[in-house]
């Protein structure tokens, strides 16, 4: 714990002092053999000072007496060096807070031992090999990240947050027709493993569903290339929300010239589309990646990006909020102790609509239902290309054969204008990290949406 009263006397300019600890675990099996059994902790302190329009930053992994005061002094010196050599400094949003906040989402249950976790993963691997003979290769991975942050600011904020996330990823491969076909899925989310799974048997049914999809994919067909009527499943809607629209509306990207810079208060999507980056609570439930206060000590607030098709706002840190003359939204996040906070998404999703998925499928005469995304990318124009690793053809309103791997591409601002139906059920995806100078755990989600998109294939 920081001594707020003692350290606070060192604050002569706007200052943030942060202790940051990341604890990682990973256990991985491939075809019965353990290939990873790791745990590591990365921790340290950092200080950031805003002086004369410039940021000074300093960090140190050592925990020693006087480290806070030492880092504050170095950060002040770094800010002074920059301000002496550069012109046209920034302004930042300032507001006295006097808030003391602590949130620990660690499990209250009895902790599993390292061996129990090892046996848990091994059981899943063995279950696949014993029950699904057409699986030629299986990989089972347990991953866990617990982040603890303590933040002290010159504006009176003293915030401590502990956030665990745990996942099991199953990857199945079949050698049917001498051509390997693979499918993967991650299970888990917010919490320690004890809060998410009671035993390996909890995942047996999910593995069975994944195997069925693998067998369907082995005899799947290639999509017909072109602009098609499609239903993007919740996973794909989520990655579209994050990659193609979310990044373009991060205010630092907007200031750098993203497509969203000239579209504020303009219709960019069907009136059926609303998109929000939630801080910590969505639709009455805690989000998979809750940010109650960000790494600038700002309270997390929802960023409403699109409302009924109209672009209504951006995601902000203190700097961009001052530039746009709005309040910050609590989107400043750092991955490690030696990272400076950047504007990052938290829980970005398209909001559910009123349509039933079965009605959406029955409305498609000739098209595709695309479920699982693979790798993808998007740029500041909202142009995207996403791999699709599983889906079905739709013929006369009914699901047909499964698809082999394919891809979709286009501009999000064009695709979203073609949306005619939005399902009433949504799903979060939160196992991945977002790359923007530093990796960052995020959540993305949405309902299934009916739209038109360019798909690759024959």
GROMACS .gro file of C-alpha atoms in nm:
model
  458
    1UNK     CA    1   0.000   0.000   0.000
    2UNK     CA    2   0.120   0.348  -0.085
    3UNK     CA    3   0.144   0.599   0.201
    4UNK     CA    4  -0.081   0.855   0.034
    5UNK     CA    5  -0.023   1.128   0.292
    6UNK     CA    6   0.357   1.097   0.277
    7UNK     CA    7   0.391   1.058  -0.099
    8UNK     CA    8   0.132   1.326  -0.170
    9UNK     CA    9   0.376   1.588  -0.044
   10UNK     CA   10   0.595   1.510  -0.347
   11UNK     CA   11   0.318   1.608  -0.591
   12UNK     CA   12   0.408   1.955  -0.721
   13UNK     CA   13   0.258   1.897  -1.069
   14UNK     CA   14  -0.010   1.664  -1.199
   15UNK     CA   15   0.128   1.319  -1.106
   16UNK     CA   16   0.031   0.953  -1.130
   17UNK     CA   17   0.211   0.690  -0.924
   18UNK     CA   18   0.134   0.326  -1.006
   19UNK     CA   19   0.228  -0.015  -0.870
   20UNK     CA   20   0.143  -0.281  -1.129
   21UNK     CA   21   0.170  -0.660  -1.101
   22UNK     CA   22   0.085  -0.918  -1.370
   23UNK     CA   23   0.074  -1.282  -1.265
   24UNK     CA   24   0.059  -1.533  -1.553
   25UNK     CA   25  -0.003  -1.906  -1.563
   26UNK     CA   26   0.000  -2.138  -1.865
   27UNK     CA   27  -0.041  -2.515  -1.890
   28UNK     CA   28  -0.053  -2.672  -2.235
   29UNK     CA   29  -0.090  -3.026  -2.366
   30UNK     CA   30  -0.051  -3.149  -2.723
   31UNK     CA   31  -0.158  -3.507  -2.794
   32UNK     CA   32  -0.101  -3.622  -2.440
   33UNK     CA   33   0.232  -3.448  -2.385
   34UNK     CA   34   0.275  -3.145  -2.164
   35UNK     CA   35   0.456  -2.877  -2.365
   36UNK     CA   36   0.419  -2.586  -2.123
   37UNK     CA   37   0.382  -2.554  -1.748
   38UNK     CA   38   0.479  -2.199  -1.666
   39UNK     CA   39   0.407  -1.929  -1.415
   40UNK     CA   40   0.568  -1.588  -1.387
   41UNK     CA   41   0.515  -1.254  -1.220
   42UNK     CA   42   0.612  -0.919  -1.369
   43UNK     CA   43   0.578  -0.623  -1.137
   44UNK     CA   44   0.715  -0.279  -1.067
   45UNK     CA   45   0.643   0.087  -1.004
   46UNK     CA   46   0.603   0.380  -1.241
   47UNK     CA   47   0.548   0.753  -1.215
   48UNK     CA   48   0.407   0.991  -1.474
   49UNK     CA   49   0.421   1.368  -1.443
   50UNK     CA   50   0.259   1.634  -1.664
   51UNK     CA   51   0.460   1.955  -1.666
   52UNK     CA   52   0.474   2.251  -1.907
   53UNK     CA   53   0.251   2.066  -2.153
   54UNK     CA   54   0.456   1.743  -2.168
   55UNK     CA   55   0.455   1.402  -2.001
   56UNK     CA   56   0.753   1.265  -1.815
   57UNK     CA   57   0.756   0.892  -1.738
   58UNK     CA   58   0.984   0.668  -1.531
   59UNK     CA   59   0.957   0.306  -1.416
   60UNK     CA   60   1.155   0.053  -1.213
   61UNK     CA   61   1.097  -0.318  -1.135
   62UNK     CA   62   1.278  -0.291  -0.801
   63UNK     CA   63   1.085  -0.259  -0.478
   64UNK     CA   64   1.300  -0.061  -0.238
   65UNK     CA   65   1.257   0.215   0.018
   66UNK     CA   66   1.205   0.553  -0.142
   67UNK     CA   67   1.125   0.411  -0.489
   68UNK     CA   68   0.811   0.623  -0.524
   69UNK     CA   69   0.989   0.949  -0.449
   70UNK     CA   70   1.278   0.852  -0.679
   71UNK     CA   71   1.048   0.778  -0.974
   72UNK     CA   72   0.846   1.097  -0.926
   73UNK     CA   73   1.168   1.300  -0.937
   74UNK     CA   74   1.288   1.122  -1.254
   75UNK     CA   75   0.950   1.168  -1.424
   76UNK     CA   76   0.959   1.540  -1.338
   77UNK     CA   77   1.307   1.567  -1.488
   78UNK     CA   78   1.198   1.385  -1.805
   79UNK     CA   79   0.904   1.622  -1.850
   80UNK     CA   80   1.135   1.919  -1.805
   81UNK     CA   81   1.376   1.785  -2.068
   82UNK     CA   82   1.097   1.743  -2.322
   83UNK     CA   83   0.948   2.086  -2.253
   84UNK     CA   84   1.291   2.248  -2.300
   85UNK     CA   85   1.339   2.090  -2.644
   86UNK     CA   86   0.989   2.082  -2.788
   87UNK     CA   87   0.719   2.339  -2.850
   88UNK     CA   88   0.339   2.334  -2.858
   89UNK     CA   89   0.269   2.121  -2.554
   90UNK     CA   90  -0.070   1.972  -2.471
   91UNK     CA   91  -0.334   2.039  -2.213
   92UNK     CA   92  -0.500   1.769  -2.005
   93UNK     CA   93  -0.836   1.736  -1.834
   94UNK     CA   94  -0.801   1.814  -1.464
   95UNK     CA   95  -1.055   1.751  -1.190
   96UNK     CA   96  -1.007   1.702  -0.818
   97UNK     CA   97  -1.150   1.363  -0.720
   98UNK     CA   98  -1.063   1.269  -0.361
   99UNK     CA   99  -1.173   0.911  -0.428
  100UNK     CA  100  -1.061   0.600  -0.244
  101UNK     CA  101  -1.166   0.282  -0.424
  102UNK     CA  102  -1.074  -0.085  -0.387
  103UNK     CA  103  -1.207  -0.380  -0.588
  104UNK     CA  104  -1.074  -0.736  -0.571
  105UNK     CA  105  -1.245  -0.987  -0.800
  106UNK     CA  106  -1.025  -1.280  -0.691
  107UNK     CA  107  -1.201  -1.600  -0.596
  108UNK     CA  108  -1.330  -1.648  -0.245
  109UNK     CA  109  -1.331  -2.027  -0.294
  110UNK     CA  110  -1.059  -2.270  -0.194
  111UNK     CA  111  -0.772  -2.233  -0.438
  112UNK     CA  112  -0.679  -2.517  -0.672
  113UNK     CA  113  -0.321  -2.635  -0.639
  114UNK     CA  114  -0.084  -2.622  -0.932
  115UNK     CA  115  -0.110  -3.001  -0.964
  116UNK     CA  116  -0.491  -2.986  -0.967
  117UNK     CA  117  -0.478  -2.738  -1.254
  118UNK     CA  118  -0.228  -2.960  -1.436
  119UNK     CA  119  -0.455  -3.263  -1.392
  120UNK     CA  120  -0.756  -3.057  -1.506
  121UNK     CA  121  -0.593  -2.978  -1.841
  122UNK     CA  122  -0.457  -3.329  -1.879
  123UNK     CA  123  -0.805  -3.474  -1.823
  124UNK     CA  124  -0.947  -3.267  -2.110
  125UNK     CA  125  -0.669  -3.377  -2.341
  126UNK     CA  126  -0.723  -3.743  -2.247
  127UNK     CA  127  -1.100  -3.712  -2.288
  128UNK     CA  128  -1.062  -3.600  -2.648
  129UNK     CA  129  -0.816  -3.874  -2.739
  130UNK     CA  130  -1.033  -4.145  -2.583
  131UNK     CA  131  -1.368  -4.036  -2.721
  132UNK     CA  132  -1.307  -3.877  -3.061
  133UNK     CA  133  -1.107  -4.117  -3.274
  134UNK     CA  134  -1.115  -3.903  -3.587
  135UNK     CA  135  -0.921  -3.627  -3.410
  136UNK     CA  136  -0.563  -3.656  -3.531
  137UNK     CA  137  -0.431  -3.381  -3.303
  138UNK     CA  138  -0.558  -3.199  -2.996
  139UNK     CA  139  -0.414  -2.904  -2.810
  140UNK     CA  140  -0.549  -2.797  -2.472
  141UNK     CA  141  -0.429  -2.474  -2.312
  142UNK     CA  142  -0.507  -2.323  -1.974
  143UNK     CA  143  -0.412  -1.956  -1.947
  144UNK     CA  144  -0.456  -1.721  -1.654
  145UNK     CA  145  -0.371  -1.355  -1.602
  146UNK     CA  146  -0.426  -1.177  -1.273
  147UNK     CA  147  -0.353  -0.805  -1.270
  148UNK     CA  148  -0.320  -0.599  -0.955
  149UNK     CA  149  -0.284  -0.222  -0.978
  150UNK     CA  150  -0.253   0.044  -0.712
  151UNK     CA  151  -0.276   0.402  -0.837
  152UNK     CA  152  -0.218   0.726  -0.650
  153UNK     CA  153  -0.276   1.062  -0.822
  154UNK     CA  154  -0.214   1.422  -0.730
  155UNK     CA  155  -0.589   1.485  -0.765
  156UNK     CA  156  -0.670   1.275  -0.462
  157UNK     CA  157  -0.745   0.935  -0.617
  158UNK     CA  158  -0.619   0.621  -0.442
  159UNK     CA  159  -0.738   0.317  -0.636
  160UNK     CA  160  -0.661  -0.053  -0.594
  161UNK     CA  161  -0.800  -0.307  -0.843
  162UNK     CA  162  -0.735  -0.680  -0.878
  163UNK     CA  163  -0.869  -0.850  -1.188
  164UNK     CA  164  -0.830  -1.223  -1.274
  165UNK     CA  165  -0.914  -1.383  -1.611
  166UNK     CA  166  -0.899  -1.755  -1.687
  167UNK     CA  167  -0.947  -1.951  -2.010
  168UNK     CA  168  -0.934  -2.302  -2.152
  169UNK     CA  169  -0.867  -2.319  -2.527
  170UNK     CA  170  -0.938  -2.642  -2.717
  171UNK     CA  171  -0.801  -2.693  -3.069
  172UNK     CA  172  -0.900  -3.002  -3.268
  173UNK     CA  173  -0.752  -3.122  -3.597
  174UNK     CA  174  -0.867  -3.405  -3.820
  175UNK     CA  175  -0.673  -3.562  -4.106
  176UNK     CA  176  -0.982  -3.653  -4.306
  177UNK     CA  177  -0.914  -3.678  -4.684
  178UNK     CA  178  -0.540  -3.633  -4.616
  179UNK     CA  179  -0.595  -3.263  -4.571
  180UNK     CA  180  -0.579  -3.142  -4.210
  181UNK     CA  181  -0.882  -2.944  -4.097
  182UNK     CA  182  -0.883  -2.756  -3.767
  183UNK     CA  183  -1.122  -2.576  -3.538
  184UNK     CA  184  -1.069  -2.402  -3.203
  185UNK     CA  185  -1.266  -2.235  -2.930
  186UNK     CA  186  -1.190  -2.068  -2.597
  187UNK     CA  187  -1.400  -2.107  -2.282
  188UNK     CA  188  -1.385  -1.898  -1.968
  189UNK     CA  189  -1.364  -1.532  -1.887
  190UNK     CA  190  -1.362  -1.306  -1.584
  191UNK     CA  191  -1.252  -1.476  -1.263
  192UNK     CA  192  -1.015  -1.739  -1.130
  193UNK     CA  193  -1.049  -2.092  -1.263
  194UNK     CA  194  -1.229  -2.196  -0.943
  195UNK     CA  195  -1.510  -1.949  -1.020
  196UNK     CA  196  -1.557  -2.064  -1.380
  197UNK     CA  197  -1.517  -2.444  -1.385
  198UNK     CA  198  -1.597  -2.691  -1.110
  199UNK     CA  199  -1.443  -2.986  -1.296
  200UNK     CA  200  -1.324  -3.091  -1.644
  201UNK     CA  201  -1.665  -3.248  -1.704
  202UNK     CA  202  -1.807  -2.897  -1.732
  203UNK     CA  203  -1.643  -2.877  -2.075
  204UNK     CA  204  -1.725  -3.223  -2.212
  205UNK     CA  205  -2.046  -3.106  -2.381
  206UNK     CA  206  -1.871  -2.807  -2.539
  207UNK     CA  207  -1.597  -3.036  -2.671
  208UNK     CA  208  -1.864  -3.258  -2.824
  209UNK     CA  209  -2.017  -2.962  -3.006
  210UNK     CA  210  -1.673  -2.853  -3.127
  211UNK     CA  211  -1.604  -3.205  -3.258
  212UNK     CA  212  -1.936  -3.210  -3.448
  213UNK     CA  213  -1.842  -2.884  -3.616
  214UNK     CA  214  -1.501  -3.026  -3.705
  215UNK     CA  215  -1.659  -3.325  -3.876
  216UNK     CA  216  -1.899  -3.098  -4.065
  217UNK     CA  217  -1.609  -2.880  -4.173
  218UNK     CA  218  -1.412  -3.179  -4.300
  219UNK     CA  219  -1.680  -3.237  -4.563
  220UNK     CA  220  -1.749  -2.866  -4.604
  221UNK     CA  221  -1.765  -2.667  -4.925
  222UNK     CA  222  -1.596  -2.351  -5.043
  223UNK     CA  223  -1.798  -2.033  -5.039
  224UNK     CA  224  -1.890  -1.866  -5.364
  225UNK     CA  225  -1.699  -1.540  -5.392
  226UNK     CA  226  -1.878  -1.207  -5.421
  227UNK     CA  227  -2.108  -0.966  -5.240
  228UNK     CA  228  -2.348  -1.189  -5.048
  229UNK     CA  229  -2.635  -1.177  -4.801
  230UNK     CA  230  -2.486  -1.306  -4.478
  231UNK     CA  231  -2.558  -1.338  -4.113
  232UNK     CA  232  -2.251  -1.255  -3.909
  233UNK     CA  233  -2.258  -1.454  -3.587
  234UNK     CA  234  -2.199  -1.283  -3.254
  235UNK     CA  235  -1.823  -1.358  -3.258
  236UNK     CA  236  -1.779  -1.191  -3.596
  237UNK     CA  237  -2.002  -0.899  -3.502
  238UNK     CA  238  -1.780  -0.852  -3.199
  239UNK     CA  239  -1.455  -0.843  -3.393
  240UNK     CA  240  -1.617  -0.603  -3.641
  241UNK     CA  241  -1.717  -0.376  -3.353
  242UNK     CA  242  -1.367  -0.385  -3.208
  243UNK     CA  243  -1.130  -0.387  -3.504
  244UNK     CA  244  -1.318  -0.197  -3.771
  245UNK     CA  245  -1.515   0.059  -3.568
  246UNK     CA  246  -1.363   0.061  -3.220
  247UNK     CA  247  -1.010   0.156  -3.324
  248UNK     CA  248  -1.129   0.430  -3.559
  249UNK     CA  249  -1.311   0.597  -3.266
  250UNK     CA  250  -1.025   0.587  -3.013
  251UNK     CA  251  -0.970   0.962  -2.981
  252UNK     CA  252  -0.593   0.948  -3.033
  253UNK     CA  253  -0.655   0.778  -3.369
  254UNK     CA  254  -0.924   1.037  -3.444
  255UNK     CA  255  -0.672   1.314  -3.373
  256UNK     CA  256  -0.436   1.132  -3.609
  257UNK     CA  257  -0.688   1.143  -3.895
  258UNK     CA  258  -0.902   0.829  -3.876
  259UNK     CA  259  -1.220   0.817  -4.082
  260UNK     CA  260  -1.424   0.901  -3.770
  261UNK     CA  261  -1.271   1.249  -3.749
  262UNK     CA  262  -1.517   1.388  -4.006
  263UNK     CA  263  -1.819   1.175  -3.920
  264UNK     CA  264  -1.925   1.291  -3.573
  265UNK     CA  265  -2.306   1.333  -3.553
  266UNK     CA  266  -2.341   1.186  -3.902
  267UNK     CA  267  -2.528   0.866  -3.991
  268UNK     CA  268  -2.273   0.592  -4.061
  269UNK     CA  269  -2.489   0.280  -4.012
  270UNK     CA  270  -2.837   0.140  -4.027
  271UNK     CA  271  -3.066   0.279  -3.757
  272UNK     CA  272  -3.070  -0.073  -3.614
  273UNK     CA  273  -2.705  -0.039  -3.507
  274UNK     CA  274  -2.594   0.099  -3.171
  275UNK     CA  275  -2.240   0.041  -3.048
  276UNK     CA  276  -2.095   0.111  -2.702
  277UNK     CA  277  -1.764   0.061  -2.529
  278UNK     CA  278  -1.884  -0.036  -2.182
  279UNK     CA  279  -1.670   0.045  -1.878
  280UNK     CA  280  -1.768  -0.231  -1.636
  281UNK     CA  281  -2.141  -0.312  -1.653
  282UNK     CA  282  -2.350  -0.395  -1.960
  283UNK     CA  283  -2.712  -0.502  -1.982
  284UNK     CA  284  -2.728  -0.543  -1.605
  285UNK     CA  285  -2.422  -0.769  -1.573
  286UNK     CA  286  -2.052  -0.721  -1.498
  287UNK     CA  287  -1.853  -0.706  -1.821
  288UNK     CA  288  -1.580  -0.960  -1.901
  289UNK     CA  289  -1.314  -0.684  -1.880
  290UNK     CA  290  -1.442  -0.441  -1.614
  291UNK     CA  291  -1.257  -0.110  -1.576
  292UNK     CA  292  -1.395   0.073  -1.273
  293UNK     CA  293  -1.118   0.335  -1.281
  294UNK     CA  294  -0.858   0.366  -1.553
  295UNK     CA  295  -0.481   0.412  -1.517
  296UNK     CA  296  -0.516   0.790  -1.503
  297UNK     CA  297  -0.748   0.762  -1.204
  298UNK     CA  298  -1.056   0.850  -1.410
  299UNK     CA  299  -1.382   0.675  -1.329
  300UNK     CA  300  -1.485   0.435  -1.604
  301UNK     CA  301  -1.784   0.562  -1.800
  302UNK     CA  302  -1.956   0.402  -2.097
  303UNK     CA  303  -1.850   0.544  -2.433
  304UNK     CA  304  -2.154   0.558  -2.661
  305UNK     CA  305  -2.001   0.542  -3.007
  306UNK     CA  306  -2.297   0.478  -3.238
  307UNK     CA  307  -2.661   0.540  -3.142
  308UNK     CA  308  -2.929   0.427  -3.386
  309UNK     CA  309  -2.684   0.451  -3.673
  310UNK     CA  310  -2.536   0.793  -3.586
  311UNK     CA  311  -2.173   0.836  -3.474
  312UNK     CA  312  -2.210   1.012  -3.138
  313UNK     CA  313  -1.878   0.997  -2.959
  314UNK     CA  314  -1.521   0.879  -2.912
  315UNK     CA  315  -1.320   0.704  -2.640
  316UNK     CA  316  -1.104   0.946  -2.438
  317UNK     CA  317  -0.814   0.985  -2.201
  318UNK     CA  318  -0.726   1.309  -2.020
  319UNK     CA  319  -0.533   1.452  -2.316
  320UNK     CA  320  -0.794   1.387  -2.585
  321UNK     CA  321  -1.075   1.500  -2.355
  322UNK     CA  322  -0.904   1.838  -2.316
  323UNK     CA  323  -0.853   1.859  -2.693
  324UNK     CA  324  -1.220   1.785  -2.771
  325UNK     CA  325  -1.345   1.979  -2.466
  326UNK     CA  326  -1.533   1.684  -2.316
  327UNK     CA  327  -1.489   1.470  -2.007
  328UNK     CA  328  -1.259   1.166  -2.023
  329UNK     CA  329  -1.432   0.828  -2.037
  330UNK     CA  330  -1.182   0.617  -1.842
  331UNK     CA  331  -1.023   0.450  -2.146
  332UNK     CA  332  -0.657   0.510  -2.048
  333UNK     CA  333  -0.498   0.170  -1.983
  334UNK     CA  334  -0.146   0.029  -1.946
  335UNK     CA  335  -0.060  -0.339  -1.977
  336UNK     CA  336   0.255  -0.350  -1.761
  337UNK     CA  337   0.429  -0.137  -1.500
  338UNK     CA  338   0.670   0.002  -1.761
  339UNK     CA  339   0.394   0.099  -2.007
  340UNK     CA  340   0.235   0.442  -2.024
  341UNK     CA  341  -0.146   0.446  -2.040
  342UNK     CA  342  -0.294   0.467  -2.390
  343UNK     CA  343  -0.654   0.502  -2.507
  344UNK     CA  344  -0.775   0.143  -2.521
  345UNK     CA  345  -1.108  -0.029  -2.560
  346UNK     CA  346  -1.262  -0.219  -2.269
  347UNK     CA  347  -1.588  -0.401  -2.358
  348UNK     CA  348  -1.690  -0.299  -2.708
  349UNK     CA  349  -2.008  -0.439  -2.855
  350UNK     CA  350  -2.299  -0.390  -3.089
  351UNK     CA  351  -2.616  -0.380  -2.881
  352UNK     CA  352  -2.877  -0.655  -2.929
  353UNK     CA  353  -3.190  -0.589  -3.134
  354UNK     CA  354  -3.532  -0.752  -3.146
  355UNK     CA  355  -3.497  -1.022  -3.412
  356UNK     CA  356  -3.485  -1.397  -3.356
  357UNK     CA  357  -3.189  -1.578  -3.510
  358UNK     CA  358  -3.415  -1.841  -3.668
  359UNK     CA  359  -3.617  -1.564  -3.840
  360UNK     CA  360  -3.295  -1.408  -3.965
  361UNK     CA  361  -3.182  -1.737  -4.117
  362UNK     CA  362  -3.521  -1.803  -4.276
  363UNK     CA  363  -3.510  -1.458  -4.440
  364UNK     CA  364  -3.197  -1.544  -4.644
  365UNK     CA  365  -3.268  -1.704  -4.982
  366UNK     CA  366  -2.907  -1.766  -5.084
  367UNK     CA  367  -2.622  -1.669  -4.855
  368UNK     CA  368  -2.414  -1.769  -4.556
  369UNK     CA  369  -2.420  -1.788  -4.178
  370UNK     CA  370  -2.065  -1.704  -4.066
  371UNK     CA  371  -1.987  -1.801  -3.709
  372UNK     CA  372  -1.622  -1.817  -3.605
  373UNK     CA  373  -1.357  -1.554  -3.684
  374UNK     CA  374  -0.988  -1.621  -3.725
  375UNK     CA  375  -0.719  -1.357  -3.752
  376UNK     CA  376  -0.812  -1.019  -3.891
  377UNK     CA  377  -0.709  -0.662  -3.934
  378UNK     CA  378  -0.856  -0.321  -3.998
  379UNK     CA  379  -0.718   0.027  -4.064
  380UNK     CA  380  -0.810   0.386  -3.983
  381UNK     CA  381  -1.052   0.402  -4.277
  382UNK     CA  382  -1.257   0.115  -4.121
  383UNK     CA  383  -1.148  -0.113  -4.405
  384UNK     CA  384  -1.116  -0.470  -4.277
  385UNK     CA  385  -1.033  -0.827  -4.369
  386UNK     CA  386  -1.126  -1.110  -4.131
  387UNK     CA  387  -1.068  -1.481  -4.165
  388UNK     CA  388  -1.375  -1.701  -4.111
  389UNK     CA  389  -1.300  -2.046  -3.972
  390UNK     CA  390  -1.652  -2.187  -3.951
  391UNK     CA  391  -1.993  -2.121  -4.101
  392UNK     CA  392  -2.279  -2.265  -4.306
  393UNK     CA  393  -2.437  -2.199  -4.640
  394UNK     CA  394  -2.801  -2.084  -4.630
  395UNK     CA  395  -3.032  -2.206  -4.905
  396UNK     CA  396  -3.398  -2.103  -4.917
  397UNK     CA  397  -3.399  -2.000  -4.554
  398UNK     CA  398  -3.235  -2.316  -4.416
  399UNK     CA  399  -2.882  -2.397  -4.301
  400UNK     CA  400  -2.696  -2.622  -4.544
  401UNK     CA  401  -2.346  -2.762  -4.556
  402UNK     CA  402  -2.059  -2.629  -4.346
  403UNK     CA  403  -1.795  -2.406  -4.502
  404UNK     CA  404  -1.424  -2.445  -4.537
  405UNK     CA  405  -1.204  -2.155  -4.427
  406UNK     CA  406  -1.284  -1.831  -4.604
  407UNK     CA  407  -1.256  -1.454  -4.546
  408UNK     CA  408  -1.467  -1.142  -4.557
  409UNK     CA  409  -1.359  -0.789  -4.642
  410UNK     CA  410  -1.491  -0.439  -4.688
  411UNK     CA  411  -1.541  -0.111  -4.503
  412UNK     CA  412  -1.728  -0.121  -4.175
  413UNK     CA  413  -1.906   0.207  -4.247
  414UNK     CA  414  -2.039   0.053  -4.570
  415UNK     CA  415  -2.127  -0.285  -4.421
  416UNK     CA  416  -2.315  -0.136  -4.125
  417UNK     CA  417  -2.543   0.061  -4.357
  418UNK     CA  418  -2.666  -0.269  -4.508
  419UNK     CA  419  -2.779  -0.418  -4.175
  420UNK     CA  420  -3.148  -0.511  -4.186
  421UNK     CA  421  -3.184  -0.743  -3.885
  422UNK     CA  422  -3.016  -0.766  -3.542
  423UNK     CA  423  -3.073  -1.062  -3.311
  424UNK     CA  424  -3.198  -1.029  -2.956
  425UNK     CA  425  -2.917  -1.240  -2.808
  426UNK     CA  426  -2.554  -1.136  -2.770
  427UNK     CA  427  -2.227  -1.304  -2.680
  428UNK     CA  428  -1.900  -1.177  -2.536
  429UNK     CA  429  -1.557  -1.287  -2.661
  430UNK     CA  430  -1.274  -1.198  -2.424
  431UNK     CA  431  -0.991  -1.448  -2.453
  432UNK     CA  432  -0.769  -1.244  -2.683
  433UNK     CA  433  -0.555  -0.935  -2.648
  434UNK     CA  434  -0.551  -0.621  -2.860
  435UNK     CA  435  -0.222  -0.495  -3.001
  436UNK     CA  436  -0.160  -0.119  -2.996
  437UNK     CA  437   0.205  -0.066  -2.898
  438UNK     CA  438   0.137  -0.297  -2.602
  439UNK     CA  439  -0.092  -0.601  -2.566
  440UNK     CA  440  -0.413  -0.541  -2.377
  441UNK     CA  441  -0.689  -0.775  -2.255
  442UNK     CA  442  -1.020  -0.665  -2.402
  443UNK     CA  443  -1.372  -0.793  -2.453
  444UNK     CA  444  -1.579  -0.761  -2.768
  445UNK     CA  445  -1.924  -0.884  -2.848
  446UNK     CA  446  -2.256  -0.844  -3.010
  447UNK     CA  447  -2.562  -1.015  -3.147
  448UNK     CA  448  -2.584  -1.179  -3.489
  449UNK     CA  449  -2.645  -0.924  -3.764
  450UNK     CA  450  -2.786  -0.967  -4.115
  451UNK     CA  451  -2.600  -0.763  -4.376
  452UNK     CA  452  -2.420  -0.773  -4.710
  453UNK     CA  453  -2.045  -0.837  -4.727
  454UNK     CA  454  -1.780  -0.945  -4.977
  455UNK     CA  455  -1.675  -1.303  -4.915
  456UNK     CA  456  -1.382  -1.494  -5.064
  457UNK     CA  457  -1.413  -1.840  -5.222
  458UNK     CA  458  -1.442  -2.005  -5.562
   0.00000   0.00000   0.00000
